[in-house]
Coordinates of C-alpha atoms in Angstrom, one line a residue:
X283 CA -11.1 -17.8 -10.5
X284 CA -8.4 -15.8 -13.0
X285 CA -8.9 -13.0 -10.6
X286 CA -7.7 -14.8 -7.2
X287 CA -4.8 -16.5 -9.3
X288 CA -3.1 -13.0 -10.1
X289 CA -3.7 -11.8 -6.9
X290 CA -1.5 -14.9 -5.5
X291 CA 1.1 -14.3 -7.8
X292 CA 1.2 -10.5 -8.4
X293 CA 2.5 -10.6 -4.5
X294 CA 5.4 -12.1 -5.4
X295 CA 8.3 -9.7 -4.7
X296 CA 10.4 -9.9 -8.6
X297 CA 13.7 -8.4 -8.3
X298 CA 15.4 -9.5 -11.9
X299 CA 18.2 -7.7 -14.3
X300 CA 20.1 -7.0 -11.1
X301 CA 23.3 -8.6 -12.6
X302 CA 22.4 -8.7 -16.1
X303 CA 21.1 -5.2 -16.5
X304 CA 18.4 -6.8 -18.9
X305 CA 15.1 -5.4 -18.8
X306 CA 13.6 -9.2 -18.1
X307 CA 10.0 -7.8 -17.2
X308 CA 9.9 -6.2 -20.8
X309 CA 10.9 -9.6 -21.8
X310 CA 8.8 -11.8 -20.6
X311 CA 5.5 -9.2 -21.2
X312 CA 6.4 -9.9 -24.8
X313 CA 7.0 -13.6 -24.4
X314 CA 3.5 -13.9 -22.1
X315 CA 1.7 -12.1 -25.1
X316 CA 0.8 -15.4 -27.2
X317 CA -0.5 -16.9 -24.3
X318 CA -2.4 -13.5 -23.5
X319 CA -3.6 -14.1 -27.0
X320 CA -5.0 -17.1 -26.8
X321 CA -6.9 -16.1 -23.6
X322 CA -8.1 -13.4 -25.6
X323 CA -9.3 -15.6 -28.6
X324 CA -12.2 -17.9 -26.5
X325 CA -12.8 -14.7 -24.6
X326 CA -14.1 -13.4 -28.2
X327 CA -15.6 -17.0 -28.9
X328 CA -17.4 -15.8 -25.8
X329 CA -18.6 -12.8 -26.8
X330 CA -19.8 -13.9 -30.1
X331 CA -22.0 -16.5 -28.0
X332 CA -23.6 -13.9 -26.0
X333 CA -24.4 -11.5 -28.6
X334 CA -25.5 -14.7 -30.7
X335 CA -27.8 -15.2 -27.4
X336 CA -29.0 -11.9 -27.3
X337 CA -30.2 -12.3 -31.1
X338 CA -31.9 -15.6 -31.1
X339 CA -34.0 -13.7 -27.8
X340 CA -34.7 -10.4 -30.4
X341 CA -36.3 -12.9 -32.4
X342 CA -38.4 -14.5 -29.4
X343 CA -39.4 -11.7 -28.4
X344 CA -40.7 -10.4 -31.7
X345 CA -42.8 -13.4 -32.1
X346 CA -44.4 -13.4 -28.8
X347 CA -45.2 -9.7 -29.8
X348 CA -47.1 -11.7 -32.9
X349 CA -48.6 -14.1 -30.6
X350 CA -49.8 -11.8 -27.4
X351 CA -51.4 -9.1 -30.3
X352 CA -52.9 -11.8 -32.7
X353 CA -53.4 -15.1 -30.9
X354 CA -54.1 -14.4 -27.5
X355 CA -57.8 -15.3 -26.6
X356 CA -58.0 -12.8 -23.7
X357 CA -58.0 -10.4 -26.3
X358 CA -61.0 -11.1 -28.5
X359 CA -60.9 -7.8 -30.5
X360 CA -57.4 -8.8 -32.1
X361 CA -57.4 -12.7 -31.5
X362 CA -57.8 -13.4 -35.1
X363 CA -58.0 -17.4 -34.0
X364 CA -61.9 -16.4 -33.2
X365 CA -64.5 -16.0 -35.6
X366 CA -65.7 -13.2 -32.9
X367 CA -62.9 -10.8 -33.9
X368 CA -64.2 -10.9 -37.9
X369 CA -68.2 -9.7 -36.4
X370 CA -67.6 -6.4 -36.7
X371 CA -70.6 -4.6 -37.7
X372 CA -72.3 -1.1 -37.6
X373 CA -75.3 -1.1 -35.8
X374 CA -78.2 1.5 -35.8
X375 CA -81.2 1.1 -33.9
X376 CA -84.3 3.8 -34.9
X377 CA -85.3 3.4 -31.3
X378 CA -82.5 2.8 -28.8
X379 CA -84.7 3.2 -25.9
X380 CA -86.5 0.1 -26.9
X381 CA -83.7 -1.9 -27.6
X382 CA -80.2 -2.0 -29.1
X383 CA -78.3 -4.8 -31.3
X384 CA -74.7 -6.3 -31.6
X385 CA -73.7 -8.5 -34.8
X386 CA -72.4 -12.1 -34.3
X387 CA -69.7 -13.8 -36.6
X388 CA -71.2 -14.5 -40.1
X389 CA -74.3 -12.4 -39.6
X390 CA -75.2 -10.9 -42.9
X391 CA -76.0 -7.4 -43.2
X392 CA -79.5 -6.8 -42.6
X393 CA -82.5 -4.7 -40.7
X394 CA -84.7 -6.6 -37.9
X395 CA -87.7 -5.0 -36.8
X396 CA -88.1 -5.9 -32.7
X397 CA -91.3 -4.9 -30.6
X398 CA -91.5 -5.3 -27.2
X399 CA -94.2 -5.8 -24.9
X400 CA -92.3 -7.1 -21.3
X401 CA -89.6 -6.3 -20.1
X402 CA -88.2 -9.4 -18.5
X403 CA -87.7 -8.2 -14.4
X404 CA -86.1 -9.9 -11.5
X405 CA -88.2 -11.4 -8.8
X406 CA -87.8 -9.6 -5.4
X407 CA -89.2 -9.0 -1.6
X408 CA -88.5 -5.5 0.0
X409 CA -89.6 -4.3 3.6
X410 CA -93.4 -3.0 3.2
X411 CA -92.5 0.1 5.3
X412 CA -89.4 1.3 6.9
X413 CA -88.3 -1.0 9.7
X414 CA -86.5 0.2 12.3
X415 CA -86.5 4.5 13.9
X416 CA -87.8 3.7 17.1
X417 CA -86.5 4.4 20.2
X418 CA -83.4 2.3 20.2
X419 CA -82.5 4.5 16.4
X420 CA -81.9 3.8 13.0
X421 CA -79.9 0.7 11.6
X422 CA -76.5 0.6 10.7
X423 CA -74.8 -2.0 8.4
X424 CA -72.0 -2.1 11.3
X425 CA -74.2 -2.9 13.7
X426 CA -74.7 -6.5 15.1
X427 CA -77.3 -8.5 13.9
X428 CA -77.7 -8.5 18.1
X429 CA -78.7 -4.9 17.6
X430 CA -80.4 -4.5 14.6
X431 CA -82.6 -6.8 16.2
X432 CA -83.2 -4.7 18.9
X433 CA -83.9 -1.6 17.0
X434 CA -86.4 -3.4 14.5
X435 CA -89.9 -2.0 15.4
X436 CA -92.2 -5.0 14.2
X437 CA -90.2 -7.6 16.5
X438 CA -87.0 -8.6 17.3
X439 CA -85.4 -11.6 15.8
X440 CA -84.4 -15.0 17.8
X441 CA -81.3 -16.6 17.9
X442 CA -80.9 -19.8 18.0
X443 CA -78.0 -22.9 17.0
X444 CA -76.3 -24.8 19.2
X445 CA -75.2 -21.8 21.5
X446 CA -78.3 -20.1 21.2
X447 CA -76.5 -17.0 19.4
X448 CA -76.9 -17.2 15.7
X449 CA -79.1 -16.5 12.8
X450 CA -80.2 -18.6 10.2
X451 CA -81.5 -18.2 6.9
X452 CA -82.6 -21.0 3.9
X453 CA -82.7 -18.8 0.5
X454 CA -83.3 -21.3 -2.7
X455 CA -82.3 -24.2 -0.3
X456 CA -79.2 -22.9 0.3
X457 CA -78.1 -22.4 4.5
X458 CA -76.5 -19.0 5.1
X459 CA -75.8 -18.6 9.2
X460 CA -74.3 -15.7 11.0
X461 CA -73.7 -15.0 14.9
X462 CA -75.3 -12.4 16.8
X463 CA -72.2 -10.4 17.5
X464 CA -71.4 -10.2 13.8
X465 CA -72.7 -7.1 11.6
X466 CA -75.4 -6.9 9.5
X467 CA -72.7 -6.2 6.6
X468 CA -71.4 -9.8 7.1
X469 CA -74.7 -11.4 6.9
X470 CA -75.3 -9.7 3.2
X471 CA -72.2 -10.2 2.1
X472 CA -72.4 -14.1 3.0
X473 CA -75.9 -14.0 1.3
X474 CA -74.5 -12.4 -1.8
X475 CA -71.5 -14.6 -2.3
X476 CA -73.4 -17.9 -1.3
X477 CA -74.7 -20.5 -4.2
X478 CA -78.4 -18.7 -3.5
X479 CA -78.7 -16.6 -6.4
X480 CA -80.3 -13.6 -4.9
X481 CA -78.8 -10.1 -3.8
X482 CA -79.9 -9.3 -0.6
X483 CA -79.8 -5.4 0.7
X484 CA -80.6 -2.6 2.6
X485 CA -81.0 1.0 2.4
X486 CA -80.3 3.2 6.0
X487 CA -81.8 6.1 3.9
X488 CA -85.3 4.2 2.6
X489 CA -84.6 1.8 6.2
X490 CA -86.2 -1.1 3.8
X491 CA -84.8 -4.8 3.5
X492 CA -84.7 -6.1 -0.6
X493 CA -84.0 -9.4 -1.4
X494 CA -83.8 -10.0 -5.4
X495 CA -83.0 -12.7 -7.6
X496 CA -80.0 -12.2 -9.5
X497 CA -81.5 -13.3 -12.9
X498 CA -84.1 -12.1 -14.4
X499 CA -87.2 -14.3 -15.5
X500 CA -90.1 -16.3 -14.1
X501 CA -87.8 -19.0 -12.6
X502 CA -87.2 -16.3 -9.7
X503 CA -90.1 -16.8 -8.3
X504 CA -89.7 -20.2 -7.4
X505 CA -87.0 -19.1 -4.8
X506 CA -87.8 -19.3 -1.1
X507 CA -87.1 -17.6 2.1
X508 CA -87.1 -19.2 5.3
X509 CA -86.0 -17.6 8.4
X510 CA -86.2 -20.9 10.5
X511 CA -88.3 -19.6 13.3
X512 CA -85.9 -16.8 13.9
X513 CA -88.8 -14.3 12.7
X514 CA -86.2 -12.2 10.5
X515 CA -89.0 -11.9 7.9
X516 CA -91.6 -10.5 9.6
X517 CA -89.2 -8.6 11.9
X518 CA -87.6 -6.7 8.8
X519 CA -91.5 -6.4 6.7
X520 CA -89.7 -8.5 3.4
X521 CA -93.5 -9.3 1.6
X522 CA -92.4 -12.6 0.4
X523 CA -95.7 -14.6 -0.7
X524 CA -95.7 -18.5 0.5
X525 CA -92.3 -17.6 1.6
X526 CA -91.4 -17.1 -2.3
X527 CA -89.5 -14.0 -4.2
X528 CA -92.7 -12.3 -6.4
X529 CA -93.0 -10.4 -9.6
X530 CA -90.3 -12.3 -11.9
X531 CA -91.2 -12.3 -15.2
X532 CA -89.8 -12.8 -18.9
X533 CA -89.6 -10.5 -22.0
X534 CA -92.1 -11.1 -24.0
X535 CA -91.5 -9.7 -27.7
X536 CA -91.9 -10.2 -31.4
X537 CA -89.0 -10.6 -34.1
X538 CA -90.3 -9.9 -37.7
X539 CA -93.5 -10.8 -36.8
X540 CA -92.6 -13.8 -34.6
X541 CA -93.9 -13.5 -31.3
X542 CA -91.4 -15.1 -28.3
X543 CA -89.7 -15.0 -24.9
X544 CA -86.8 -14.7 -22.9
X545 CA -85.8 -14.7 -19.3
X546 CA -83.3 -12.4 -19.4
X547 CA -82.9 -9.0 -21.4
X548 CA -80.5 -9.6 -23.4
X549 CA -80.6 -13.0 -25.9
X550 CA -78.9 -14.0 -29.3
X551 CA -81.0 -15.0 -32.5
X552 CA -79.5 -16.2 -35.4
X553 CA -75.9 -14.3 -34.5
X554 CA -77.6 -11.4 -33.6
X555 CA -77.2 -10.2 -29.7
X556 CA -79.9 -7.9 -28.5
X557 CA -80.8 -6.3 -25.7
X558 CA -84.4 -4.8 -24.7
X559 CA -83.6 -1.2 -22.9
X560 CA -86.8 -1.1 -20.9
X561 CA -89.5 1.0 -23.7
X562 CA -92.1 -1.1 -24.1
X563 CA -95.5 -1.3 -26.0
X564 CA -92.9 0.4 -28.9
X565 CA -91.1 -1.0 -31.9
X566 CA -87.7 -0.2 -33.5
X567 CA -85.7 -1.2 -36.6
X568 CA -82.5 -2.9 -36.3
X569 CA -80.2 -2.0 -39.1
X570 CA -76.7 -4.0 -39.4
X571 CA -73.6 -3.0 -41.8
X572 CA -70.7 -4.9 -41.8
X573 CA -67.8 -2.7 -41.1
X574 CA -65.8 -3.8 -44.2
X575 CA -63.2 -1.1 -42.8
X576 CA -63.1 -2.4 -39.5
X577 CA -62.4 -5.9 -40.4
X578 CA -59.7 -5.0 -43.4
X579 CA -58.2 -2.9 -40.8
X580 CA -57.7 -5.9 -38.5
X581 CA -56.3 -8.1 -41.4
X582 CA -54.3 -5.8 -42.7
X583 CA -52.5 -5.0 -39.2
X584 CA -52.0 -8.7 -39.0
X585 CA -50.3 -8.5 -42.5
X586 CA -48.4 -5.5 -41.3
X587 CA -47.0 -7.4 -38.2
X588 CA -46.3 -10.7 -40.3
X589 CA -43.9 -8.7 -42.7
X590 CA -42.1 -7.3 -40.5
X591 CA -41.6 -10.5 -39.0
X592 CA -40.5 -11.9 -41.8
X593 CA -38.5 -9.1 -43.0
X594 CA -36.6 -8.8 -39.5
X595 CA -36.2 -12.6 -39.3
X596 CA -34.7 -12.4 -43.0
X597 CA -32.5 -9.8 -42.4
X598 CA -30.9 -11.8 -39.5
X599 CA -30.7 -14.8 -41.8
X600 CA -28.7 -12.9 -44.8
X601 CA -26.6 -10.0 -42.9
X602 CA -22.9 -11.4 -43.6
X603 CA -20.5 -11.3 -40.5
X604 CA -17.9 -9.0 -40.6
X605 CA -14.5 -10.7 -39.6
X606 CA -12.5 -7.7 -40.0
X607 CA -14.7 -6.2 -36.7
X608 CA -14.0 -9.2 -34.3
X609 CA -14.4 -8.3 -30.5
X610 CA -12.5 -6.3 -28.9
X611 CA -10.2 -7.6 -26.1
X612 CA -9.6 -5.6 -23.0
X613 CA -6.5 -4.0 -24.0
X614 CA -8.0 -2.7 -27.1
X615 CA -10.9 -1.2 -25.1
X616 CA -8.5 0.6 -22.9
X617 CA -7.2 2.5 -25.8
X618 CA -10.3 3.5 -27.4
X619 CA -12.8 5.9 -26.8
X620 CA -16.6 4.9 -25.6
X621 CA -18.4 6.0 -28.6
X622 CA -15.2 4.1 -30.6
X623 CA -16.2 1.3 -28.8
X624 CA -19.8 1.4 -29.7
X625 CA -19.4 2.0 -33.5
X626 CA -16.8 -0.9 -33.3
X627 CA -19.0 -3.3 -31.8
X628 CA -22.3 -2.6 -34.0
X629 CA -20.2 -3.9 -36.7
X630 CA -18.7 -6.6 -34.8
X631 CA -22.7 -7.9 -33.4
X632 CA -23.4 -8.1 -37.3
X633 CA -24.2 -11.0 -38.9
X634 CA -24.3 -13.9 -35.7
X635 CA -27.5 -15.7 -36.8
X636 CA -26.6 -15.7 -40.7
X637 CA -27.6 -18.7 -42.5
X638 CA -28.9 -19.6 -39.2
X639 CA -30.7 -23.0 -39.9
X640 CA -33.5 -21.9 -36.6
X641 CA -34.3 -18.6 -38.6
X642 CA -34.5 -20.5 -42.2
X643 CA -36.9 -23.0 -41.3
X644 CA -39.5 -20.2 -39.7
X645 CA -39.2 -17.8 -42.3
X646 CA -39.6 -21.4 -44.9
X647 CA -42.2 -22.4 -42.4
X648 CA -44.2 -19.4 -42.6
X649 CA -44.1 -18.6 -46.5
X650 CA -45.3 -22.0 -46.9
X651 CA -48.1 -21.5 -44.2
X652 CA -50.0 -18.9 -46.2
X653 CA -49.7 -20.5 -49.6
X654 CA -49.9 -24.4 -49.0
X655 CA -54.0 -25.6 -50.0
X656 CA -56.2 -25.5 -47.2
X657 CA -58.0 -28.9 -47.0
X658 CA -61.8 -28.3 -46.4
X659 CA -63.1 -30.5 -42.5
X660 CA -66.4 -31.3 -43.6
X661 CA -65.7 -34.5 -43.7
X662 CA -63.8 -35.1 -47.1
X663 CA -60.1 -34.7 -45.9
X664 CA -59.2 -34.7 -50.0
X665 CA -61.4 -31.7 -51.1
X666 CA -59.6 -28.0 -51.1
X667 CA -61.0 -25.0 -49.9
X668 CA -61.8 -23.2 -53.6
X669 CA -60.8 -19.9 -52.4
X670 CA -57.1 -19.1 -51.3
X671 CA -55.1 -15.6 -49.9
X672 CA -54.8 -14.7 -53.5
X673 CA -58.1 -14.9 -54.1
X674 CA -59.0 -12.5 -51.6
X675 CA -56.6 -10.0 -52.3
X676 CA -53.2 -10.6 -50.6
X677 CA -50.3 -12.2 -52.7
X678 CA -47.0 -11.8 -51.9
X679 CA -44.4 -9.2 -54.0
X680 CA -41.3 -10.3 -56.1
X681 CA -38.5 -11.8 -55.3
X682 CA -36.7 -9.8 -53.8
X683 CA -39.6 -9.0 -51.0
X684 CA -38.5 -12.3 -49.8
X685 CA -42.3 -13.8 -48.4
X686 CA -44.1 -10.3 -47.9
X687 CA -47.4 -10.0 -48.4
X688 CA -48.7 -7.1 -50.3
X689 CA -52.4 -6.4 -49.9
X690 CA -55.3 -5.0 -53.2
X691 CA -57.2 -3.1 -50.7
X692 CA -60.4 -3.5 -53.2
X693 CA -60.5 -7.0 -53.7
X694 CA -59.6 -7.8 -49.7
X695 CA -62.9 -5.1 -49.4
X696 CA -64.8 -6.5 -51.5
X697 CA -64.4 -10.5 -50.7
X698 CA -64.7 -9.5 -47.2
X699 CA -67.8 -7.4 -47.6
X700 CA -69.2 -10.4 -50.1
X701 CA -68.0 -13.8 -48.9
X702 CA -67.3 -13.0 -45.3
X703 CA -67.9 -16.8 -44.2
X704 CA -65.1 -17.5 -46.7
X705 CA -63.0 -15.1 -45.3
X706 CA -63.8 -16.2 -41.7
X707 CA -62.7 -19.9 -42.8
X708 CA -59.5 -19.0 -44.6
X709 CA -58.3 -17.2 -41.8
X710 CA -59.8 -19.8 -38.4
X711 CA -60.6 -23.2 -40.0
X712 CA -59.0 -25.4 -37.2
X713 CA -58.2 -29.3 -37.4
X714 CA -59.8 -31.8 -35.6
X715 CA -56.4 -32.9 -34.3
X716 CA -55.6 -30.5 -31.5
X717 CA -52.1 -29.2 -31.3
X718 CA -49.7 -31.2 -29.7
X719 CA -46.1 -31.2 -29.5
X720 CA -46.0 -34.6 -29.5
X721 CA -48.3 -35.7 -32.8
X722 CA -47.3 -38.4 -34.9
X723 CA -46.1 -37.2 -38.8
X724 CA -49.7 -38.6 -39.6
X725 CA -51.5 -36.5 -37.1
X726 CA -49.4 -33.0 -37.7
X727 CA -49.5 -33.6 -41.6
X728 CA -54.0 -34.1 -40.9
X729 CA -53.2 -31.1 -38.8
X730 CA -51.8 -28.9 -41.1
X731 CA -53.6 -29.7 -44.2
X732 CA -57.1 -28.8 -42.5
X733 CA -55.5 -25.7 -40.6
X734 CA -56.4 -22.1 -41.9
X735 CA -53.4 -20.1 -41.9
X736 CA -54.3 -18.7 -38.3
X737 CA -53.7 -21.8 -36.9
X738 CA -50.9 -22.8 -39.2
X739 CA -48.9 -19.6 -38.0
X740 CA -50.1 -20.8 -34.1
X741 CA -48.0 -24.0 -34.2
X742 CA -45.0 -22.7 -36.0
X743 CA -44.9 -19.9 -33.0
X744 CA -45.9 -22.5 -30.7
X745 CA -43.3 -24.8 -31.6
X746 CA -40.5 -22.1 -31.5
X747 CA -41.1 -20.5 -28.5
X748 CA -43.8 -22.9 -26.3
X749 CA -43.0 -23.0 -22.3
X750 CA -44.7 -25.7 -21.7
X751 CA -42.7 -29.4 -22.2
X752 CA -43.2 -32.1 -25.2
X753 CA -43.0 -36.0 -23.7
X754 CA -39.1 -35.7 -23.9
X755 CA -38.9 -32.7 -21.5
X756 CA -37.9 -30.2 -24.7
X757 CA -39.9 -26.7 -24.8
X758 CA -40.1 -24.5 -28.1
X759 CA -36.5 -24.6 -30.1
X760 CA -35.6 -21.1 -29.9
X761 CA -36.0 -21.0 -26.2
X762 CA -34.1 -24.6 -26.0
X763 CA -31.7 -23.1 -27.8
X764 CA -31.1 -19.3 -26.0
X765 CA -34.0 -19.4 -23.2
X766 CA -35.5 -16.2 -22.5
X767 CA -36.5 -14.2 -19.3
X768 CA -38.8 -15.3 -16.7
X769 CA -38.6 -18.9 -17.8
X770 CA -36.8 -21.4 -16.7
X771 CA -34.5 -21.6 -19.9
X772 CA -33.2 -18.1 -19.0
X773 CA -30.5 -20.3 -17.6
X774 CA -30.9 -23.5 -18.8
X775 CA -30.7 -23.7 -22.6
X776 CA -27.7 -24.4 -25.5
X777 CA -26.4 -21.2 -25.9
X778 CA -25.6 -20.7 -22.2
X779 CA -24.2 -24.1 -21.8
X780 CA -21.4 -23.2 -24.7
X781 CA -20.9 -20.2 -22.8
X782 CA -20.3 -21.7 -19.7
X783 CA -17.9 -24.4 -21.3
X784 CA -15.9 -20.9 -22.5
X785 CA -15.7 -19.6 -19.1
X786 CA -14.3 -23.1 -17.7
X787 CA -11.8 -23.0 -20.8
X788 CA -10.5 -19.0 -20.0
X789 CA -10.4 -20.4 -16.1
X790 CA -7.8 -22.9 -17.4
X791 CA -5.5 -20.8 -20.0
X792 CA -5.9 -18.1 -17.5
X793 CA -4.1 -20.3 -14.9
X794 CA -1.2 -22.1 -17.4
X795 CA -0.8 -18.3 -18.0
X796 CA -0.1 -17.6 -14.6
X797 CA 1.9 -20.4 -14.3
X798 CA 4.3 -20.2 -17.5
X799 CA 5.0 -16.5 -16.4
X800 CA 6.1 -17.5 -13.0
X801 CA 8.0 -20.2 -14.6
X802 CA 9.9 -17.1 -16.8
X803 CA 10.7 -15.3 -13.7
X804 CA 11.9 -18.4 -12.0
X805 CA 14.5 -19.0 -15.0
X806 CA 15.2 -15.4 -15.4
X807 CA 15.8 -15.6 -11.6
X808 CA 18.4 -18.1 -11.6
X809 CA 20.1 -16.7 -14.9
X810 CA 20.7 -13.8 -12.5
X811 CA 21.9 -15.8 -10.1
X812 CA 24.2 -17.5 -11.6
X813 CA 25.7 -14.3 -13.4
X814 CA 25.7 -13.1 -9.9
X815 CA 28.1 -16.1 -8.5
X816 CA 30.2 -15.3 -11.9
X817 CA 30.7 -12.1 -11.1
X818 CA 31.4 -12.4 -7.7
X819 CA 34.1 -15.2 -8.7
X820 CA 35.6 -13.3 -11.1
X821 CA 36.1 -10.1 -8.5
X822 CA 37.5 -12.9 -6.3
X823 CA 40.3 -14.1 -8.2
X824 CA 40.8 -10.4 -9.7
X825 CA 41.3 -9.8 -6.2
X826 CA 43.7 -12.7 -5.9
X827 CA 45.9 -12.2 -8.7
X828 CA 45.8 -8.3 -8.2

């Protein structure tokens, strides 16, 4: 808008100090200069704003660093909310071609000795003998099913339906259909993504049919094939039995000398995943470490990543503005030099969130996270957990370290390697109340109490920078307060609302400025004018008298 109002009036033709011989445009530039200067004052509220914006995001951004690299449960290496991310073990098996083991969360370090007899195997029906090579050549998964059927060499299949032109198959009571003129590719593929669970196939190199069940166990060979009269089954040689998948069968095994079964290859006892390789009438030993290292490793990154939060956040909070570097205005920048510009303004961003009450209640929030007692959920809401961050290790440093953790690598080894369900708890215990941004003071004091710190650290982040909306339509304070990209509040929120509200305000002054300098020319205009008349007066009756 200030743009289109000079344009209007820097057309006006200004002829002045004709008659006077004063230099009125030096004049009224120095008149126009305290309204220039308060222009120039909200246009530096303004800035501040912005680069007060641009802070409050810094700080957004750094904790949804914390929460994608610690919290996030499509990551369940780091996601120290999971008791899976603390099962870190070393595992050694003396045979890995009978089978191999993984460690569960809370699985103490020990050796299993696992002998196999069965293997558990899928149950299946393959083409007794290569089915097609006849006159009409070999099959191709391109072809129709209307000429694979012709080049099948123990029959040809019938089509049927209500236009006499399709195929149709019942596997495990599920109806699979295809038309004549579609390929044998499409018929798989419908078999393989219907609710049937088999995998049907075939091989133009062995020119065999294989149907198998997709899991492995006895329970496969309950599943039937029917080809509804079409005669795909004898047609393509499949040896189904009774019209049943054959040859299913479970693992059969024994666990430290307890004998047992599984339908699958791979199963978990007590914590312990493992998974038979295919060796059988063989035993092997099982040995499981903890990885201590691995585990303090993922703790102590998290501690890593918590004080620098807290020491980029406190930072923030104490760096003292600098009112003797306030924003430039434009002249100024027109008189200085880029990298004079860029010095000046690192000074002048300084200090725009201190004593910031946002940053002081996270940074309070947090402290108090790791320190408050940890209420045990067994049942007794009054009992403490016995054990505490100090008492595995991590404390935090004097005063001056302002809520930073410092970690004794020996005793964080040593209660991890010893009390690792202790550990686990500390770290994941989670409330019965779920997290809500809408809990009553009852339900988020329950909360907190019987929160581990994990969790306690997940609802301050949540409640600072959640997307989603609490009953009054409010998401997480920082971003109701400066937004951030690729949410909705990158335009909506506090911060650009005062903005906005500046830019209305500059609009105005920007136009009374325009106005009370035409208003100078206009009075400068007719001071000239009436000189003019003067002088033309006085040469007239000079004239007279003369």
């Amino acid at each position: 808008m200030a743009s289109s109002i000079s344009s209007v009036y820097n057309t006006t033709l200004r002829l002045t100090g004709l008659s006077s011989g004063i230099d009125t445009e030096s004049i009224i530039k120095q008149l126009m200069q305290i309204e220039q200067m308060k222009v120039d004052k909200v246009k530096q509220e303004k800035q501040l704003l912005e680069w007060k914006k641009e802070d409050y995001r810094s700080i957004t951004n750094l904790l949804r660093s914390f929460k994608d690299e610690y919290f996030d449960i499509l990551k369940p290496e780091t996601n120290m909310r999971s008791q899976s991310a603390y099962a870190k073990y070393d595992e050694t098996s003396s045979d890995p071609d009978v089978a191999t083991a993984i460690g569960g969360a809370g699985v103490i370090s020990t050796s299993h000795t696992l002998t196999v007899s069965e293997i558990a195997e899928a149950a299946k029906a393959e083409s007794s003998a290569a089915v097609s090579g006849g006159a009409n050549g070999t099959i191709s998964l391109n072809d129709t099913l209307e000429t694979v059927s012709a080049k099948l060499t123990a029959g040809s299949i019938t089509f049927g339906g209500a236009n006499n032109d399709e195929l149709t198959l019942t596997i495990n009571g599920v109806t699979i259909t295809a038309k004549k003129n579609e390929t044998l590719n499409t018929l798989i593929n419908r078999v393989n993504s219907s609710n049937a669970g088999v995998k049907m196939s075939y091989s133009p190199f062995l020119d065999k049919f294989t149907i198998n069940a997709k899991e492995t166990g006895l329970s496969g060979n309950n599943i039937t094939v029917t080809d509804n009269g079409s005669g795909f089954v004898s047609a393509t040689r499949l040896n189904l039995v009774d019209n049943k998948l054959t040859g299913g069968k479970d693992a059969s095994f024994t666990l430290d000398g307890k004998t047992s079964t599984s339908k699958s290859n791979t199963f978990t006892i007590d914590g312990v995943t493992y998974t038979l390789k295919g060796k059988t009438g063989a035993s092997t030993t099982i040995t499981l470490e903890q990885d201590t290292d691995g585990i303090y490793n993922l703790i102590k990154g998290f501690v890593d990543k918590y004080n620098e939060i807290i020491s980029t956040i406190n930072n923030e909070y104490n760096e003292k503005r600098n009112r003797d570097y306030p924003p430039l205005t434009d002249a100024q920048k027109e008189e200085m030099t880029e990298n004079d510009i860029k010095l000046w303004e690192e000074k002048a961003k300084a200090g725009m969130l201190y004593r910031d009450s946002i940053l002081g209640n996270i940074t309070n929030d947090m402290r108090r996270a790791m320190y408050d007692s940890i209420y045990t959920t067994s049942g007794d809401s009054n009992t403490k957990l016995s054990y505490n961050l100090a008492s595995i290790g991590i404390t935090t440093g004097s005063y001056q370290d302002m809520g930073k953790l410092i970690i004794d690598e020996n005793k964080l080894k040593e209660a991890i390697k010893n009390s690792p369900e202790q550990v686990i708890q500390l770290f994941t215990q989670e409330s019965d109340v779920a997290y809500s941004p809408d809990l009553t003071a009852v339900q988020r004091k329950e909360r907190y109490e019987e929160n581990g710190i994990i969790y306690r650290l997940y609802d301050i982040i949540e409640n600072n920078i959640r997307t989603t909306r609490d009953s009054s339509g409010k998401k997480g304070i920082l971003l109701e307060k400066a937004g951030i990209a690729g949410d909705l509040t990158d335009t909506n929120n506090l911060m650009n609302t005062a903005i906005a509200e500046k830019d209305s305000l500059i609009d105005t002054l920007l136009v009374k400025l325009q106005e009370k300098e035409e208003r100078y020319y206009q009075k400068f205009a007719a001071m000239e004018e009436a000189l003019s008349r003067m002088n033309s007066q006085s040469a007239w009756i000079s004239q007279q008298m003369g």
